[in-house]
Coordinates of C-alpha atoms in Angstrom, one line a residue:
Chain A
D66 CA 7.2 12.9 -3.6
A67 CA 4.3 14.0 -6.6
G68 CA 2.7 10.8 -7.7
V69 CA 2.4 10.2 -10.8
I70 CA 0.4 13.8 -12.3
Q71 CA -1.7 13.2 -15.1
S72 CA -3.3 15.8 -17.6
P73 CA -6.1 16.6 -18.2
R74 CA -8.3 14.4 -15.6
H75 CA -11.2 14.6 -17.7
E76 CA -10.9 14.9 -21.8
V77 CA -14.9 15.4 -23.5
T78 CA -14.1 15.1 -27.3
E79 CA -16.4 14.7 -31.1
M80 CA -15.2 12.5 -32.9
G81 CA -12.4 12.6 -35.4
Q82 CA -11.2 14.9 -33.3
E83 CA -7.1 14.4 -32.6
V84 CA -6.5 13.8 -28.7
T85 CA -3.6 14.4 -26.7
L86 CA -2.8 13.3 -22.9
R87 CA 0.5 14.1 -20.6
C88 CA 1.7 12.3 -17.8
K89 CA 5.2 13.1 -15.6
P90 CA 6.2 10.0 -14.3
I91 CA 7.8 9.8 -10.6
S92 CA 11.9 11.8 -11.0
G93 CA 14.3 9.3 -10.7
H94 CA 11.7 6.9 -11.9
N95 CA 13.2 5.3 -15.3
S96 CA 10.1 3.1 -17.1
L97 CA 7.1 4.4 -17.7
F98 CA 3.0 2.9 -18.9
W99 CA 0.3 3.6 -20.5
Y100 CA -2.7 1.8 -19.2
R101 CA -6.5 2.1 -20.7
Q102 CA -9.4 0.9 -18.8
T103 CA -13.2 -0.2 -19.7
M104 CA -15.7 -1.9 -18.2
M105 CA -16.1 -5.0 -20.7
R106 CA -11.5 -4.9 -21.4
G107 CA -10.3 -3.8 -18.1
L108 CA -6.7 -2.7 -17.3
E109 CA -5.1 -2.7 -20.8
L110 CA -1.5 -2.1 -21.2
L111 CA -1.3 -0.1 -24.5
I112 CA 2.5 0.7 -24.3
Y113 CA 5.6 0.8 -22.2
F114 CA 8.9 3.1 -22.2
N115 CA 12.3 2.5 -20.3
N116 CA 14.9 4.9 -20.3
N117 CA 12.5 7.0 -22.7
V118 CA 12.6 4.5 -25.5
P119 CA 9.4 2.5 -26.5
I120 CA 10.3 -1.1 -25.5
D121 CA 7.1 -2.7 -26.4
D122 CA 4.0 -1.4 -28.0
S123 CA 2.5 -4.8 -29.3
G124 CA -1.0 -3.1 -26.3
M125 CA -2.0 -0.2 -29.2
P126 CA -4.7 -1.1 -31.1
E127 CA -4.2 1.3 -33.6
D128 CA -2.3 3.9 -36.1
R129 CA -4.8 5.7 -34.4
F130 CA -3.0 5.8 -31.4
S131 CA 1.1 7.3 -30.5
A132 CA 3.0 7.8 -27.7
K133 CA 6.3 10.0 -27.1
M134 CA 8.5 10.7 -24.6
P135 CA 11.2 13.2 -25.4
N136 CA 13.1 13.0 -22.1
A137 CA 12.5 11.3 -18.6
S138 CA 9.8 13.9 -17.3
F139 CA 7.3 13.9 -20.1
S140 CA 5.0 11.3 -21.9
T141 CA 2.8 12.2 -24.0
L142 CA -0.5 9.9 -25.6
K143 CA -2.1 10.5 -28.8
I144 CA -5.4 10.1 -30.6
Q145 CA -5.8 10.5 -33.9
P146 CA -8.3 10.8 -35.1
S147 CA -10.2 10.2 -31.7
E148 CA -13.3 7.8 -32.1
P149 CA -16.3 6.6 -29.2
R150 CA -14.9 3.2 -29.0
D151 CA -11.7 5.4 -27.8
S152 CA -13.8 6.1 -24.4
A153 CA -12.0 4.4 -21.3
V154 CA -9.9 5.9 -18.1
Y155 CA -6.1 5.8 -19.5
F156 CA -3.8 5.6 -16.9
C157 CA -0.3 6.3 -16.8
A158 CA 1.9 4.6 -14.6
S159 CA 6.5 4.7 -13.2
S160 CA 8.1 2.4 -12.3
T161 CA 12.1 2.5 -11.1
G162 CA 12.7 -1.7 -13.0
Q163 CA 11.3 -3.0 -15.6
G164 CA 9.6 -5.8 -15.2
L165 CA 7.4 -7.5 -12.0
D166 CA 10.4 -7.2 -9.7
S167 CA 9.4 -2.7 -8.8
P168 CA 6.2 -1.7 -7.9
L169 CA 4.4 0.7 -10.8
H170 CA 3.2 3.5 -9.8
F171 CA -0.2 5.0 -11.2
G172 CA -1.6 7.9 -12.0
N173 CA -5.7 9.1 -11.5
G174 CA -6.0 8.8 -15.0
T175 CA -7.5 11.0 -17.8
R176 CA -11.5 9.5 -18.5
L177 CA -11.8 10.2 -21.9
T178 CA -15.3 10.6 -23.6
V179 CA -15.7 11.1 -27.5
T180 CA -19.1 11.7 -28.5
Chain B
L1202 CA 4.1 -14.2 -17.9
A1203 CA 2.2 -16.4 -14.8
K1204 CA -1.4 -16.6 -15.5
T1205 CA -3.4 -15.6 -12.4
T1206 CA -6.9 -16.3 -11.1
Q1207 CA -9.0 -15.6 -8.0
P1208 CA -12.3 -14.7 -7.4
I1209 CA -14.1 -12.5 -9.8
S1210 CA -15.8 -10.9 -5.9
M1211 CA -16.0 -11.7 -1.8
D1212 CA -18.1 -9.6 0.7
S1213 CA -17.1 -8.7 4.0
Y1214 CA -18.0 -7.3 6.7
E1215 CA -16.4 -4.7 9.2
G1216 CA -13.5 -5.7 11.1
Q1217 CA -13.6 -9.4 9.6
E1218 CA -10.2 -10.4 8.5
V1219 CA -9.9 -10.7 4.7
N1220 CA -8.1 -13.3 2.4
I1221 CA -8.1 -13.3 -0.9
T1222 CA -6.1 -15.8 -2.9
C1223 CA -4.7 -16.6 -6.1
S1224 CA -3.7 -19.2 -8.4
H1225 CA -0.8 -18.8 -10.2
N1226 CA 0.1 -23.1 -11.5
N1227 CA 2.9 -21.6 -13.3
I1228 CA 4.6 -19.7 -11.8
A1229 CA 8.2 -19.4 -13.1
T1230 CA 11.7 -19.6 -10.6
N1231 CA 12.1 -15.4 -11.0
D1232 CA 8.8 -14.5 -10.6
Y1233 CA 7.4 -11.8 -7.8
I1234 CA 4.0 -12.2 -6.6
T1235 CA 2.3 -9.0 -6.1
W1236 CA -0.9 -7.1 -5.3
Y1237 CA -2.8 -4.1 -6.5
Q1238 CA -5.6 -2.7 -4.8
Q1239 CA -7.5 0.1 -7.0
F1240 CA -10.7 2.3 -5.9
P1241 CA -13.3 3.6 -8.1
S1242 CA -11.5 7.2 -10.0
Q1243 CA -8.3 6.1 -9.1
G1244 CA -5.1 3.7 -10.5
P1245 CA -3.7 1.5 -8.5
R1246 CA -2.1 1.5 -5.7
F1247 CA 0.5 -1.2 -4.7
I1248 CA -0.3 -2.8 -1.8
I1249 CA 2.4 -5.7 -0.9
Q1250 CA 5.0 -7.5 -3.2
G1251 CA 6.6 -11.4 -2.0
Y1252 CA 8.3 -14.6 -2.9
K1253 CA 8.1 -16.9 -0.7
T1254 CA 7.0 -17.5 2.3
K1255 CA 5.8 -14.8 4.6
V1256 CA 5.6 -10.9 4.5
T1257 CA 3.7 -8.4 5.8
N1258 CA 3.4 -4.6 5.7
E1259 CA 1.1 -1.6 7.5
V1260 CA -1.4 -2.5 4.9
A1261 CA -1.7 -6.1 5.0
S1262 CA -0.3 -9.9 5.2
L1263 CA 0.8 -12.4 2.0
F1264 CA 1.6 -15.9 2.4
I1265 CA 3.2 -17.7 -0.2
P1266 CA 3.0 -21.5 0.4
A1267 CA 6.6 -23.3 -0.1
D1268 CA 5.2 -24.7 -3.6
R1269 CA 4.4 -21.1 -5.1
K1270 CA 1.7 -22.0 -7.3
S1271 CA -0.5 -19.8 -4.7
S1272 CA -1.2 -17.1 -2.7
T1273 CA -3.4 -15.3 -0.6
L1274 CA -3.7 -11.4 0.8
S1275 CA -4.6 -11.1 3.6
L1276 CA -6.4 -8.1 5.0
P1277 CA -6.5 -7.8 9.1
R1278 CA -9.9 -5.6 10.4
V1279 CA -11.2 -4.5 7.2
S1280 CA -13.5 -1.6 7.2
L1281 CA -16.1 0.2 4.6
S1282 CA -12.9 2.5 3.2
D1283 CA -10.9 -0.9 1.9
T1284 CA -14.0 -1.8 -0.9
A1285 CA -11.9 -1.8 -3.8
V1286 CA -10.5 -3.9 -6.4
Y1287 CA -7.8 -6.2 -5.6
Y1288 CA -5.0 -7.5 -8.6
C1289 CA -2.7 -10.1 -8.0
L1290 CA 0.1 -10.2 -10.6
V1291 CA 2.9 -12.2 -11.1
G1292 CA 6.4 -11.9 -12.9
G1293 CA 9.8 -12.0 -12.6
S1294 CA 12.2 -9.0 -13.2
G1295 CA 13.7 -10.2 -16.4
N1296 CA 10.0 -10.2 -17.9
T1297 CA 10.1 -7.4 -20.8
G1298 CA 7.9 -5.4 -18.5
K1299 CA 4.4 -7.2 -19.8
L1300 CA 2.7 -6.3 -16.3
I1301 CA -1.2 -8.0 -17.1
F1302 CA -3.7 -7.1 -15.2
G1303 CA -6.5 -9.5 -14.8
Q1304 CA -10.4 -9.0 -14.1
G1305 CA -9.5 -8.9 -10.0
T1306 CA -11.6 -9.7 -7.0
T1307 CA -14.2 -7.4 -6.1
L1308 CA -14.2 -6.5 -2.3
Q1309 CA -17.4 -5.3 -0.9
V1310 CA -17.0 -4.7 2.8
K1311 CA -20.5 -3.9 4.7
P1312 CA -21.4 -2.0 7.7

């Protein structure tokens, strides 16, 4: 079990640039979650997918953020254009269920710095 | 989702047992109680989950009283490597997946 794989591990970009974060969930998991973590706001749920379909994107900050899951083994979170306030650690997680009866398995995150 | 309340921080010494209590007064009938651990520069890691009474695994024990309005995570004989943030979450399979993490409890284990 390779766990949830996120790339890149670190990303430094300039304000206005497009940023794409990638996630490979654990094989066989049918739910995928994107979280953002900052010191001020803690862990925030941005969006989650079930069977590749976005179920709830109410946590996405604004239209600059978009997420896709073209197949069961890959998801992307895109920020366009990026802003300094987007600097955070972005985590992807997967699970076998939709609710809290199924443990979430997190990746090690992507640390994004927007200058 | 049921709101949870837990201490912001706790200190302990190596070898001691640590108990972290989480309050969840409005827990629903089908809600589970789940604890996660997060080390710096890593994603949260599932520790233990329970519904009622007591659950034990190789890492921790989870005690849940009959009214289920609180729960206690027990870490036996902590070591320096147990220094981390511990999150308590409450919710059930009927939720639409909104797993909300609170501020958690920062546990500092001292030598």
